[in-house]
């Protein structure tokens, strides 16, 4: 099933699994092993910057802490639930979605998932490049265009290699990243602890309920909802007999632990210095280097780059799978290469052309967060209603039990997305100023009112997708599960 790099046993191999089901002989590990990829992907120094992002909504330290804890844990809990589908079906997340959307109807959410993961990997690679340039500038080694080009080449190369090689290398890489970044992050926290001023933090005024909700939803979209469409891509390698509670628990714990710790410290740093909070908006990682003594700048660059690469590698792996699920028929590693080219192009724009990071970033998260939230609601309700494992053959056959292009889930996704986009705004991204069209008709104050930045649309899309599926699809799913299995036939991969 795999092509060995050097033919020897135990050596790394290029994974050739694409959308196919993982055979019983290749399923391995326990739910506990999910801790490593999820922790490694979320231990990034970027978690510190979310403290400044949260306070930017105009709320107090206590409010930002509550919004962060609830948003991070709840959103990664959604990932844990979706990950259960992986061990029940042993196929990629967006293939398992065919049970809810039909074999070819699933191409719509797959395309959305692809855009989200490519966007995330682009953001992470760009941030790693900017952080490296900032550190080199502080050291007097030159942080200009030449440094940025070299940094982008190295970071993008690591990400693409990880994505092309696939699961085995990713699991080994994430374990190493977890240990290295974990230790160096603790050192960073110790070195900058004296920049925390409790009196200044406590003096930050409280914000309104709407501002609190806005920060909460931003945390959800920045963390778990950015991963939920890939949550089963790693649990699919676990044996079917693995504990569902274990899958949920280790996914949620592994993904949430580092962001929670980093958020608390990030809030304390940003709350202690308005100047730092402003600088983070322009260079979320590099701004944090300004607090460090010179001797730790190189280790800081290592921890920053490795943490961001850890997330980008998981994204490029899942984006390749999403591309295949959207109907592109090429090998998985070729899809990862194509996504790598797009990632580099996007990172070049962010690093060398764009003059603002936070505005477009928030617009990206909110805009794609709405349809992904709708998909998540539908997927979770579909999973909840099922009492049996997935029929592996019918996940690939348009004439199977899951159907080809069922209209109900597609119309529900479009309706939930339309409502969601009508309840969010992106004033900092001018191309998205058409959003928020329901705020005025629903008496929520319009695009400049108190509810304009609460991002209610993400929560609305999640709820509509979930409740709509429970109400409209219960009978259909019951019928699917009572159908007899058919002999293996022609598949549409």
PDB file of N, CA, C and O in Angstrom, residues 114 138 235 257 299 317 323 367 402 461 466:
ATOM      1  N   UNK A 114     -11.579  22.298   1.672  1.00  0.00           N
ATOM      2  CA  UNK A 114     -10.298  22.503   0.999  1.00  0.00           C
ATOM      3  C   UNK A 114      -9.857  23.958   1.089  1.00  0.00           C
ATOM      4  O   UNK A 114      -8.699  24.250   1.401  1.00  0.00           O
ATOM      5  N   UNK A 138      16.239  41.600  14.795  1.00  0.00           N
ATOM      6  CA  UNK A 138      16.661  41.905  16.165  1.00  0.00           C
ATOM      7  C   UNK A 138      18.108  41.509  16.412  1.00  0.00           C
ATOM      8  O   UNK A 138      18.841  42.176  17.155  1.00  0.00           O
ATOM      9  N   UNK A 235      -7.845   9.718  13.456  1.00  0.00           N
ATOM     10  CA  UNK A 235      -8.505   8.644  14.202  1.00  0.00           C
ATOM     11  C   UNK A 235      -8.896   7.486  13.291  1.00  0.00           C
ATOM     12  O   UNK A 235      -9.171   6.389  13.769  1.00  0.00           O
ATOM     13  N   UNK A 257      -5.109  21.660  25.490  1.00  0.00           N
ATOM     14  CA  UNK A 257      -4.182  21.919  26.591  1.00  0.00           C
ATOM     15  C   UNK A 257      -3.256  23.101  26.324  1.00  0.00           C
ATOM     16  O   UNK A 257      -3.199  24.059  27.108  1.00  0.00           O
ATOM     17  N   UNK A 299      16.441  30.353  19.908  1.00  0.00           N
ATOM     18  CA  UNK A 299      15.500  29.332  20.374  1.00  0.00           C
ATOM     19  C   UNK A 299      14.042  29.733  20.178  1.00  0.00           C
ATOM     20  O   UNK A 299      13.193  28.890  19.875  1.00  0.00           O
ATOM     21  N   UNK A 317      -1.906  18.072   4.756  1.00  0.00           N
ATOM     22  CA  UNK A 317      -2.311  16.667   4.615  1.00  0.00           C
ATOM     23  C   UNK A 317      -3.824  16.588   4.407  1.00  0.00           C
ATOM     24  O   UNK A 317      -4.309  15.909   3.498  1.00  0.00           O
ATOM     25  N   UNK A 323      -9.270  17.913  -1.348  1.00  0.00           N
ATOM     26  CA  UNK A 323      -9.252  18.110  -2.793  1.00  0.00           C
ATOM     27  C   UNK A 323      -9.712  16.849  -3.521  1.00  0.00           C
ATOM     28  O   UNK A 323     -10.519  16.910  -4.454  1.00  0.00           O
ATOM     29  N   UNK A 367     -15.802  34.279   7.626  1.00  0.00           N
ATOM     30  CA  UNK A 367     -16.519  33.952   6.395  1.00  0.00           C
ATOM     31  C   UNK A 367     -16.573  32.454   6.151  1.00  0.00           C
ATOM     32  O   UNK A 367     -17.644  31.890   5.875  1.00  0.00           O
ATOM     33  N   UNK A 402     -26.312   5.652   0.706  1.00  0.00           N
ATOM     34  CA  UNK A 402     -26.167   7.062   1.074  1.00  0.00           C
ATOM     35  C   UNK A 402     -26.579   8.016  -0.039  1.00  0.00           C
ATOM     36  O   UNK A 402     -26.642   9.228   0.174  1.00  0.00           O
ATOM     37  N   UNK A 461     -25.498  29.149  12.284  1.00  0.00           N
ATOM     38  CA  UNK A 461     -25.279  28.119  11.267  1.00  0.00           C
ATOM     39  C   UNK A 461     -25.074  26.747  11.901  1.00  0.00           C
ATOM     40  O   UNK A 461     -25.596  25.732  11.417  1.00  0.00           O
ATOM     41  N   UNK A 466     -27.455  21.470  12.834  1.00  0.00           N
ATOM     42  CA  UNK A 466     -27.671  20.362  13.765  1.00  0.00           C
ATOM     43  C   UNK A 466     -29.159  20.073  13.948  1.00  0.00           C
ATOM     44  O   UNK A 466     -29.605  18.928  13.768  1.00  0.00           O
TER      45      UNK A 466
END
